[in-house]
PDB file of C-alpha atoms in Angstrom:
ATOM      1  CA  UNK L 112     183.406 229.514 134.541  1.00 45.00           C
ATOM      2  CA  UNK L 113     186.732 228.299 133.594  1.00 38.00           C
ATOM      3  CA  UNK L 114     187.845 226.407 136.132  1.00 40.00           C
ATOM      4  CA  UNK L 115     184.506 224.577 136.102  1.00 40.00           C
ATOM      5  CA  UNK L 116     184.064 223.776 132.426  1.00 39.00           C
ATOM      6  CA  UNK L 117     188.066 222.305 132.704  1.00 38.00           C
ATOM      7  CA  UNK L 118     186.789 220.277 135.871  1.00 38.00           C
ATOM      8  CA  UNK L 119     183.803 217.994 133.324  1.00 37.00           C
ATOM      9  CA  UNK L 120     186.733 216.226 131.759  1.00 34.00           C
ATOM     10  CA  UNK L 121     185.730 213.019 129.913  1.00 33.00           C
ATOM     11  CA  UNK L 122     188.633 211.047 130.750  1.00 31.00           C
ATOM     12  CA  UNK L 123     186.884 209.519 134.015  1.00 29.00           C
ATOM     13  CA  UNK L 124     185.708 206.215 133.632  1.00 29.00           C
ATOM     14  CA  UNK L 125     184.665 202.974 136.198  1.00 26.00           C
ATOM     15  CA  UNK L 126     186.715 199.885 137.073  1.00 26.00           C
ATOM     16  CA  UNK L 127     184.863 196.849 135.488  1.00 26.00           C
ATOM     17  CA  UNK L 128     184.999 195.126 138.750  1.00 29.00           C
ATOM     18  CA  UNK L 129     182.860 197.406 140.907  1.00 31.00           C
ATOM     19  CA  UNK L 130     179.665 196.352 141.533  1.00 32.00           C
ATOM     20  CA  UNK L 131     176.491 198.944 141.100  1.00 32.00           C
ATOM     21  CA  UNK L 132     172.710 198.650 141.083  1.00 35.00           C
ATOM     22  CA  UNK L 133     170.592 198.386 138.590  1.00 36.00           C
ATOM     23  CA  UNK L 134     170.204 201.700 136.646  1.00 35.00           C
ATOM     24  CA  UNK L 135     167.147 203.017 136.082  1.00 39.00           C
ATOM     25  CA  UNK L 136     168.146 203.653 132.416  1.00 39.00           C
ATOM     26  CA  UNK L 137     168.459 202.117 128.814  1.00 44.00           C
ATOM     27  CA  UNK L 138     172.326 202.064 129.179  1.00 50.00           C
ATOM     28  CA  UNK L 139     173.579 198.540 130.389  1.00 55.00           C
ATOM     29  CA  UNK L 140     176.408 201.589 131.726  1.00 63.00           C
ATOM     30  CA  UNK L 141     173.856 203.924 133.430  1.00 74.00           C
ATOM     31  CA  UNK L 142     176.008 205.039 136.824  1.00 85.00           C
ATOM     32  CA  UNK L 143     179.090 207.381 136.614  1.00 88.00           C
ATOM     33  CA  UNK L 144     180.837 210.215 137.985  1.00 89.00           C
ATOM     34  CA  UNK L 145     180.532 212.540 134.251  1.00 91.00           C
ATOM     35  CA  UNK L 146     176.853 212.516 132.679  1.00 93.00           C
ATOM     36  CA  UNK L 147     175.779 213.551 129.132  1.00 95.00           C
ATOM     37  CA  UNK L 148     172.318 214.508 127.851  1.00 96.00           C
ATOM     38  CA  UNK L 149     172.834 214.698 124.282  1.00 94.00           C
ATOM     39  CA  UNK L 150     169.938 216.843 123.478  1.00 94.00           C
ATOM     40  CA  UNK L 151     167.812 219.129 125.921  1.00 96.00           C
ATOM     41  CA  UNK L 152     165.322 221.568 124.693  1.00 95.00           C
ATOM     42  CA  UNK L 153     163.337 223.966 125.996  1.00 96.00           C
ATOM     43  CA  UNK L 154     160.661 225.220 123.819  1.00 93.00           C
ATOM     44  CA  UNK L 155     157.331 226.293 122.495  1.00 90.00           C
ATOM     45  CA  UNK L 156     156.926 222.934 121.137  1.00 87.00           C
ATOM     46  CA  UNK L 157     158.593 220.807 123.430  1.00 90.00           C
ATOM     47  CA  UNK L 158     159.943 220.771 127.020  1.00 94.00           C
ATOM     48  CA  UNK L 159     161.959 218.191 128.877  1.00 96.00           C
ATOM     49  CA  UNK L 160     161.363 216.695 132.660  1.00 97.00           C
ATOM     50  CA  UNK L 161     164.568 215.297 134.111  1.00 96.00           C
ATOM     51  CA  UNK L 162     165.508 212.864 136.862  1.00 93.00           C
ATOM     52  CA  UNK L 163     168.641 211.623 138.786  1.00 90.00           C
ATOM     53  CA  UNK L 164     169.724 209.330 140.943  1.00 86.00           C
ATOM     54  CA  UNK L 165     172.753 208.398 143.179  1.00 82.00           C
ATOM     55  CA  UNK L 166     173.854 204.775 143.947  1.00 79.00           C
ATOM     56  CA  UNK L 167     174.280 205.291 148.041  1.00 67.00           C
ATOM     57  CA  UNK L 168     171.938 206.308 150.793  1.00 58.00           C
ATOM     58  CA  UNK L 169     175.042 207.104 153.298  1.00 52.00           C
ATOM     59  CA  UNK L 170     176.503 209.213 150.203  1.00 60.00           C
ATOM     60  CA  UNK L 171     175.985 212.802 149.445  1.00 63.00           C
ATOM     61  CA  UNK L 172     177.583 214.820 146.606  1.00 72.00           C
ATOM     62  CA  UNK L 173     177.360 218.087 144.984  1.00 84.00           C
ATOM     63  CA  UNK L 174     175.979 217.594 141.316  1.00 87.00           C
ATOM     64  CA  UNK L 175     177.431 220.688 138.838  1.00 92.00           C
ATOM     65  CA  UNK L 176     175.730 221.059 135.206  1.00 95.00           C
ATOM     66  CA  UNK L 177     176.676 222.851 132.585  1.00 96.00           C
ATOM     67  CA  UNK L 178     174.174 223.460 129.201  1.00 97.00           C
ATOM     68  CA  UNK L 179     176.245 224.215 126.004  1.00 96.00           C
ATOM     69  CA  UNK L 180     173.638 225.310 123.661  1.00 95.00           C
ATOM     70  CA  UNK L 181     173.090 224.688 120.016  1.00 95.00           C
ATOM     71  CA  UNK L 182     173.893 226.926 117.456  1.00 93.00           C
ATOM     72  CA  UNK L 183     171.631 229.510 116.642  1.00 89.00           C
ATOM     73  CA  UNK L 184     169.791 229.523 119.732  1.00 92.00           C
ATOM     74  CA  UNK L 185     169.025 232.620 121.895  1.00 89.00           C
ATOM     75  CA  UNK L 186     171.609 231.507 124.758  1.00 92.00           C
ATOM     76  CA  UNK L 187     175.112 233.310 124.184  1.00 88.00           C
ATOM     77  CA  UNK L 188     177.475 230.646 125.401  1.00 92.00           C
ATOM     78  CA  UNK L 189     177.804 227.951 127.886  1.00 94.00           C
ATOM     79  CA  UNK L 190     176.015 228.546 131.002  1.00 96.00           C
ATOM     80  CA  UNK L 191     176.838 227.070 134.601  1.00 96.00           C
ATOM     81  CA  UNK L 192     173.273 225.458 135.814  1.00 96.00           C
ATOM     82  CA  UNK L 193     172.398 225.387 139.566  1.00 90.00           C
ATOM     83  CA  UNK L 194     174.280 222.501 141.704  1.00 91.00           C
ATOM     84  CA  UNK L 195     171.738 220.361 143.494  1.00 87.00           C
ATOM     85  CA  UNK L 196     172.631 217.007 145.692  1.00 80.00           C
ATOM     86  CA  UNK L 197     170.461 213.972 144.030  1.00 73.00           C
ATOM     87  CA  UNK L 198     169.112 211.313 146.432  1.00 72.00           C
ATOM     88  CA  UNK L 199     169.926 207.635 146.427  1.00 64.00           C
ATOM     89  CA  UNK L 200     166.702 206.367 148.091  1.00 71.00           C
ATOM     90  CA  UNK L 201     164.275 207.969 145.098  1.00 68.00           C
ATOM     91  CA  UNK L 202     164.627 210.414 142.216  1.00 76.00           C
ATOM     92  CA  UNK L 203     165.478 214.306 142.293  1.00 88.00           C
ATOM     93  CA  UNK L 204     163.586 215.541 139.502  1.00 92.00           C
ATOM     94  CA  UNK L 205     163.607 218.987 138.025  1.00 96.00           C
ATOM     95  CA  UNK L 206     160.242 219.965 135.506  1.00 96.00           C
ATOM     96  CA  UNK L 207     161.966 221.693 132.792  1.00 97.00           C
ATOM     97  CA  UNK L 208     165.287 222.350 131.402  1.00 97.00           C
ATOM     98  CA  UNK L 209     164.669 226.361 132.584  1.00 97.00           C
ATOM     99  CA  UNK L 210     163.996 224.667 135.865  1.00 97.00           C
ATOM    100  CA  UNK L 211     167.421 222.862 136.152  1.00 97.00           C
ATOM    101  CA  UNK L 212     169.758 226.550 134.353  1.00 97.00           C
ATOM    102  CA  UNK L 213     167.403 229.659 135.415  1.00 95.00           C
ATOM    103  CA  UNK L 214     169.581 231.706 133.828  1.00 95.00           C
ATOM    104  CA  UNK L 215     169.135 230.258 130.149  1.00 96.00           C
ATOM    105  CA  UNK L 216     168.337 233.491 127.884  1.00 95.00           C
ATOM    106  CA  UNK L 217     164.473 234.126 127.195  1.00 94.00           C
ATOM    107  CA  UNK L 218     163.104 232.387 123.751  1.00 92.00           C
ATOM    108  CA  UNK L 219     163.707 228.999 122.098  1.00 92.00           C
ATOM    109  CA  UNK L 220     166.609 226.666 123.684  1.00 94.00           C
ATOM    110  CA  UNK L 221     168.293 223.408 122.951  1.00 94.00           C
ATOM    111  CA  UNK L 222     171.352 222.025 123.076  1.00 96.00           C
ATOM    112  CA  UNK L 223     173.787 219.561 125.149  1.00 96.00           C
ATOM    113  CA  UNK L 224     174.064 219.036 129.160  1.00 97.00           C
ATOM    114  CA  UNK L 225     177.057 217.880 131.175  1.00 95.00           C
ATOM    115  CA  UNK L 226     176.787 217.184 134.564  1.00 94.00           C
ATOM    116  CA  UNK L 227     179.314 216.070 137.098  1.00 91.00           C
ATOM    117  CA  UNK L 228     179.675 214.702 140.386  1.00 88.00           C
ATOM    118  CA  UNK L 229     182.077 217.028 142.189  1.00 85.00           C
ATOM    119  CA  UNK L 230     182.882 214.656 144.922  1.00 82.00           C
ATOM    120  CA  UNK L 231     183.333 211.711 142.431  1.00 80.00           C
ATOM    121  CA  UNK L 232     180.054 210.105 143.807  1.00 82.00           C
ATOM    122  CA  UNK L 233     178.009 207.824 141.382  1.00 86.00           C
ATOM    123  CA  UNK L 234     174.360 208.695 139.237  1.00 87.00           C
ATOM    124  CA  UNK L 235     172.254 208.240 136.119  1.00 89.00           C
ATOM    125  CA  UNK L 236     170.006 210.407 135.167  1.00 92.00           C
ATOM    126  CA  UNK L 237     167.159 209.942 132.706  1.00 94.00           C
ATOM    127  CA  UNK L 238     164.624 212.715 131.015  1.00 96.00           C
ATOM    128  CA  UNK L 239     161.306 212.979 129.214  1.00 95.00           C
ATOM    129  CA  UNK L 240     160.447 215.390 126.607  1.00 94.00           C
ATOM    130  CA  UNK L 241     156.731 216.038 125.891  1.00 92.00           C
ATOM    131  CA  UNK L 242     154.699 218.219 123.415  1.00 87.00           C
ATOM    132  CA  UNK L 243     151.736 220.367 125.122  1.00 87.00           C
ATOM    133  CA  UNK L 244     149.639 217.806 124.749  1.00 85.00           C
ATOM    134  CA  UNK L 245     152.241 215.462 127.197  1.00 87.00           C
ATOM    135  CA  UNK L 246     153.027 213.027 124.218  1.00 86.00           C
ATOM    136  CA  UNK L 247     156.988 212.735 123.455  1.00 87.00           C
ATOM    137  CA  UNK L 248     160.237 210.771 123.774  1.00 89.00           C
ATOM    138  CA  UNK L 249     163.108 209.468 126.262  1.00 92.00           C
ATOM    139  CA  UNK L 250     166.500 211.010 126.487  1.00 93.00           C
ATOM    140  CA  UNK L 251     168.797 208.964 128.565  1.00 93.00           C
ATOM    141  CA  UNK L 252     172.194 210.271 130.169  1.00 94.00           C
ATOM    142  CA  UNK L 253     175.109 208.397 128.618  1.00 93.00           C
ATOM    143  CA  UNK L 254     178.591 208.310 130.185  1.00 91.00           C
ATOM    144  CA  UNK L 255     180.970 210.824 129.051  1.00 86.00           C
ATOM    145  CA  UNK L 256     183.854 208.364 127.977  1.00 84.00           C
ATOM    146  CA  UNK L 257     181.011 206.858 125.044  1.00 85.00           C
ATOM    147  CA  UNK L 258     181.706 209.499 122.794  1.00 85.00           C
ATOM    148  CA  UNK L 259     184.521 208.620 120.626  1.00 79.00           C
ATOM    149  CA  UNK L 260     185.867 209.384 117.596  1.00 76.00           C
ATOM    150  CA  UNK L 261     185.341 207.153 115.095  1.00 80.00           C
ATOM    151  CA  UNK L 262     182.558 206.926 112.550  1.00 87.00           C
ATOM    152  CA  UNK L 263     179.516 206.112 113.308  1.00 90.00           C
ATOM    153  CA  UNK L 264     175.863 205.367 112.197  1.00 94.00           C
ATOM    154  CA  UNK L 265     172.009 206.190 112.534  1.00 95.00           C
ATOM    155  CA  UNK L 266     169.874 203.610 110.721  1.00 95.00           C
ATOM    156  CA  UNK L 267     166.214 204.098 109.977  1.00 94.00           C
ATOM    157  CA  UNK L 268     166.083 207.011 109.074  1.00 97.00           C
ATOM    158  CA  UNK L 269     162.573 208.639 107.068  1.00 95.00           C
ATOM    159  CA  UNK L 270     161.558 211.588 104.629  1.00 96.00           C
ATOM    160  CA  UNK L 271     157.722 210.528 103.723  1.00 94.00           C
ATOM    161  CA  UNK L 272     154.346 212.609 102.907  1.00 93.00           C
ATOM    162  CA  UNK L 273     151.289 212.345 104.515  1.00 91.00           C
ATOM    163  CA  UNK L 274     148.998 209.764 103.300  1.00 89.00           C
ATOM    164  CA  UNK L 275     145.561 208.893 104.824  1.00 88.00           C
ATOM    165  CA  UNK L 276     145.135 209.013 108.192  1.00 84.00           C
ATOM    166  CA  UNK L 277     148.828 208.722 108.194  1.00 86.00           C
ATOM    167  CA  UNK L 278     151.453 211.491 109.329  1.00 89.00           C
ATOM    168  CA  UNK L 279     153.871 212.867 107.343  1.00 92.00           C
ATOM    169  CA  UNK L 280     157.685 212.657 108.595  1.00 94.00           C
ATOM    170  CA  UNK L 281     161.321 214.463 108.159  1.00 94.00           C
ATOM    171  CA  UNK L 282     164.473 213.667 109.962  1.00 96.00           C
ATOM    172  CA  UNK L 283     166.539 216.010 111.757  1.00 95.00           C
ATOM    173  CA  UNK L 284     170.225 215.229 111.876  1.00 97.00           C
ATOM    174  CA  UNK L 285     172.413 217.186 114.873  1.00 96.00           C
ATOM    175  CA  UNK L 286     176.277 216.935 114.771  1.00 95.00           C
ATOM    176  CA  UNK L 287     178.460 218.226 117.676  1.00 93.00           C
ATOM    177  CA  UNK L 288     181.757 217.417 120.453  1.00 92.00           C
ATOM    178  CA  UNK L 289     182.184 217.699 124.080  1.00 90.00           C
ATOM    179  CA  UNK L 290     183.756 220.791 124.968  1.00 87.00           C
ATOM    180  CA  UNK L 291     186.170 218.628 127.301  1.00 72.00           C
ATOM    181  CA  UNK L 292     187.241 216.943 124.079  1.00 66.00           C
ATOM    182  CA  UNK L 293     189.308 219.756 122.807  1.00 60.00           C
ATOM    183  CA  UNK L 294     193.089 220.348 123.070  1.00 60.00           C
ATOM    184  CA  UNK L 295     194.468 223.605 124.924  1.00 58.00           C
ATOM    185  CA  UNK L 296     195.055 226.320 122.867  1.00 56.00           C
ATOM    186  CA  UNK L 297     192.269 228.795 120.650  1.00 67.00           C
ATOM    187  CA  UNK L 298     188.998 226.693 120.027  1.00 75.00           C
ATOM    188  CA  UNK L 299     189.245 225.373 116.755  1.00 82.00           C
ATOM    189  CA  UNK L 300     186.622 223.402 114.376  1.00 87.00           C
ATOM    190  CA  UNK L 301     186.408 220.371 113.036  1.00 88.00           C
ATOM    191  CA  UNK L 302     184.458 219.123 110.406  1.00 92.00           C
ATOM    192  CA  UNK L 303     182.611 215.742 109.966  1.00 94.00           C
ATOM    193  CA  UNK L 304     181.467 214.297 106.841  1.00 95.00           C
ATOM    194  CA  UNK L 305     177.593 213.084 107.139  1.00 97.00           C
ATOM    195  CA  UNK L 306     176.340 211.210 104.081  1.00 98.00           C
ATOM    196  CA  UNK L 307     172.789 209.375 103.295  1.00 98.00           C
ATOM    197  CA  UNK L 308     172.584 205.895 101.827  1.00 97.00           C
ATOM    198  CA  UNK L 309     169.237 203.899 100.857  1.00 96.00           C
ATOM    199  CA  UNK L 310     168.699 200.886 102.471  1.00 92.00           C
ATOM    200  CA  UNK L 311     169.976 198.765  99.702  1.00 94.00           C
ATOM    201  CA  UNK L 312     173.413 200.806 100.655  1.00 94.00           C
ATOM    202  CA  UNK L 313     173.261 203.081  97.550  1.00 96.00           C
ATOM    203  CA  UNK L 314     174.794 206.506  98.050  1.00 97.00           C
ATOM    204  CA  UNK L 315     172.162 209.463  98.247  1.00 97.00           C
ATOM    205  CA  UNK L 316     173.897 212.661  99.239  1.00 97.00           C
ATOM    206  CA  UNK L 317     176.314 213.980 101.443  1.00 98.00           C
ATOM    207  CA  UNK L 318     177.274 217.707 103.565  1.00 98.00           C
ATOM    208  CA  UNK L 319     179.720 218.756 105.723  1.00 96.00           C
ATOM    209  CA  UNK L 320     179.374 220.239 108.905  1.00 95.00           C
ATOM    210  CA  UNK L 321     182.139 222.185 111.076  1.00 93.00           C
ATOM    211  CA  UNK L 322     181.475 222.451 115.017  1.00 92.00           C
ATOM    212  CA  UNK L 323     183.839 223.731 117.866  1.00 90.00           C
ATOM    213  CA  UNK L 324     184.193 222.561 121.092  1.00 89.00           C
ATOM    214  CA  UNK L 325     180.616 222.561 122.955  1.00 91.00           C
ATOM    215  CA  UNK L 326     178.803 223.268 119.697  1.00 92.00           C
ATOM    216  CA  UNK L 327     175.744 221.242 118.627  1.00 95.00           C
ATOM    217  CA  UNK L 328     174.761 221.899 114.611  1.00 96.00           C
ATOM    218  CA  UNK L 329     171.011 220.812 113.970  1.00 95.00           C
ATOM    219  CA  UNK L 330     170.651 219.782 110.112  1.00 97.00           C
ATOM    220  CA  UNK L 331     167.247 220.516 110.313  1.00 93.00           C
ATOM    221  CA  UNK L 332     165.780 217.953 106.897  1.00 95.00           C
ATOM    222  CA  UNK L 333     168.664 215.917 106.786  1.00 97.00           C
ATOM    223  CA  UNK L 334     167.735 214.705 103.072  1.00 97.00           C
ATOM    224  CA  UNK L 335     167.453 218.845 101.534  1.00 96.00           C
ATOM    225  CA  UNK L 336     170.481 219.343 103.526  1.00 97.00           C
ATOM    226  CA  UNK L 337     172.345 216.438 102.128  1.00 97.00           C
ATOM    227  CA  UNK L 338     171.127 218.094  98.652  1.00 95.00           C
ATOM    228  CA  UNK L 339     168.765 214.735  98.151  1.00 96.00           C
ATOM    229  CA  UNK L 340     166.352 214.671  95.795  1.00 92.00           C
ATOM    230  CA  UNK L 341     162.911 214.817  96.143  1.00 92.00           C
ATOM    231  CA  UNK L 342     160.471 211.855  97.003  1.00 94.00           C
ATOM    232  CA  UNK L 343     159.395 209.219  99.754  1.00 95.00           C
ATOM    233  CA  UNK L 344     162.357 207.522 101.882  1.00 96.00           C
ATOM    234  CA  UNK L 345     162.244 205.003 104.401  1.00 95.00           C
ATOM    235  CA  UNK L 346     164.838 202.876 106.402  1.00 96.00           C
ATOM    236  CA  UNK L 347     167.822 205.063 104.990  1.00 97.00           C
ATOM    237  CA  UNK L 348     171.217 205.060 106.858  1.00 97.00           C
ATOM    238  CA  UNK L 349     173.082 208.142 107.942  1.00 97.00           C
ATOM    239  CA  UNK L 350     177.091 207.993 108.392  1.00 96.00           C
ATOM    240  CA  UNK L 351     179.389 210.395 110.423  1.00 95.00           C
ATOM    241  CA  UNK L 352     182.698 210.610 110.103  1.00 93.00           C
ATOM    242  CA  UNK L 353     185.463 212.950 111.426  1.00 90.00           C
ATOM    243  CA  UNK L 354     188.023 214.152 109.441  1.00 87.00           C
ATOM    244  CA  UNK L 355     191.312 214.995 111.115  1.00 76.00           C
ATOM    245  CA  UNK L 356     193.255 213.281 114.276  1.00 65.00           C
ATOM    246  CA  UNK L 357     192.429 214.557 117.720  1.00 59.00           C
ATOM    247  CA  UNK L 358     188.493 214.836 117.889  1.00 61.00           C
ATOM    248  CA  UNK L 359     187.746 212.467 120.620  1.00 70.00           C
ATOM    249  CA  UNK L 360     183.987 213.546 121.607  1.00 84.00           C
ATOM    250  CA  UNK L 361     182.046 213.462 118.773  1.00 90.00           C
ATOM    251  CA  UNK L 362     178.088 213.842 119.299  1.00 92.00           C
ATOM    252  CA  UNK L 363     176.175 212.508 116.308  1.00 93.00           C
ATOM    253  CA  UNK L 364     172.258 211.280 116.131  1.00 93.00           C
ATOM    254  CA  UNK L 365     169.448 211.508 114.751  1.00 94.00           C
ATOM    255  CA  UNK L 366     165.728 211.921 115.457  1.00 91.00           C
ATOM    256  CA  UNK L 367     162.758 211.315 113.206  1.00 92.00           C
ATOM    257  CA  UNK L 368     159.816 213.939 113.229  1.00 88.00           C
ATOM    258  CA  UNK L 369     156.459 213.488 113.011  1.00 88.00           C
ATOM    259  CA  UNK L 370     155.466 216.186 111.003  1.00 85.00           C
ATOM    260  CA  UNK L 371     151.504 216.075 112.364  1.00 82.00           C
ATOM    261  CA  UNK L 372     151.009 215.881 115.599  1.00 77.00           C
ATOM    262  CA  UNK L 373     154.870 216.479 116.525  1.00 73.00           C
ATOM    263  CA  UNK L 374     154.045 213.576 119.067  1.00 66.00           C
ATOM    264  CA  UNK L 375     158.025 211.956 118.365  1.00 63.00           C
ATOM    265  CA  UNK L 376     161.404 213.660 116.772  1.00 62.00           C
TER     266      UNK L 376
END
């Protein structure tokens, strides 16, 4: 497992003179060699359709995927997912996360995928993630080299009751960095400052988190974990920042739950 975990490196990136078709994605950068679902899930409440697709008909490459769940999940570690070739003239789609890694550990599962053309050969890949009653969201694939360092930002964010006929919602804040990202030597943490501000930019709270390499932390209630006080919020702003040198591949978003019918997170 190794040798293939050391092969998704995140240095790979395109020239910005080749020419590719139009990716069936939101990213303006959909096709490349290294792919990154920042969250997958696999649960109760929620499971997630996925579909890829290469750039060539005359083509053919091996994909490799590797899930690196979330902490707190039932899966022990990283786990090496089942290699498949995707097609350029339509999409190869796999139903469920569990469909894509048959080995992931009975019970609840999210977390972070990274998959990687083993030839070098071109995709994007795209997923759905629907509640039993098929309503849900998009996760795109983004291109390993996007996930930086520096700080960064989630705007929009809610915390309001039910009122009416309308739903009540919380946001869920998850912090984490590509396993590729680290340097050789003992896995080590680092920790990344995520503080709340109103939309009028006043300060509302702030936490720490520390993550290793291939770690995903879930601050489930961003606001109680941020030690915010209580009451309706809308349109607040979450920042991330790193604190250290050397933590290239920093994962940070947000998603905003509908507490009701858990039709969007």
């Amino acid at each position: 497992m190794d040798a293939m975990l050391r092969r998704l490196g995140v240095a790979t990136c395109l020239s910005l003179g080749v020419v590719l078709p139009t990716a069936q994605a939101q990213s303006t950068d959909g096709y490349h060699a290294i792919q990154v679902f920042p969250l997958v899930v696999d649960t109760a409440s929620f499971t997630q359709r996925f579909h890829f697709q290469g750039t060539n008909p005359w083509d053919y490459w091996t994909m490799s995927a590797v899930f690196y769940p979330a902490r707190g999940t039932a899966q022990a570690g990283p786990l090496i997912c089942q290699s498949f070739l995707p097609s350029a003239n339509g999409e190869t789609g796999f139903a469920s996360l569990r469909a894509l890694c048959p080995g992931l550990a009975p019970g609840s599962a999210f977390g972070t995928l990274v998959l990687h053309s083993v030839e070098g050969g071109l995709f994007a890949g795209t997923s759905r993630v629907s509640n039993p009653s098929g309503m849900g969201f998009t996760v795109e694939a983004f291109p390993a080299h996007t996930f930086l360092a520096g700080q960064s930002f989630v705007t929009g964010l809610r915390r309001l009751a039910p009122q009416g006929s309308a739903p009540g919602f919380q946001t869920n804040c998850f912090v984490g960095r590509l396993a590729e990202s680290a340097q050789a030597g003992p896995p080590t943490p680092i920790t990344v400052k995520v503080a709340l501000a109103n939309s009028a930019g006043v300060a509302l709270g702030d936490t720490s988190v520390a993550v290793l390499p291939g770690e995903l932390v879930r601050l489930l209630d961003v606001f109680s974990a941020a030690n915010v006080g209580q009451g309706n919020i809308d349109d607040a702003v979450a920042s991330f920042e790193p604190q250290g040198s050397s933590l290239a591949g920093l994962v940070s978003f947000c998603t905003v739950q509908d507490n009701t019918s858990y039709a969007a997170d």
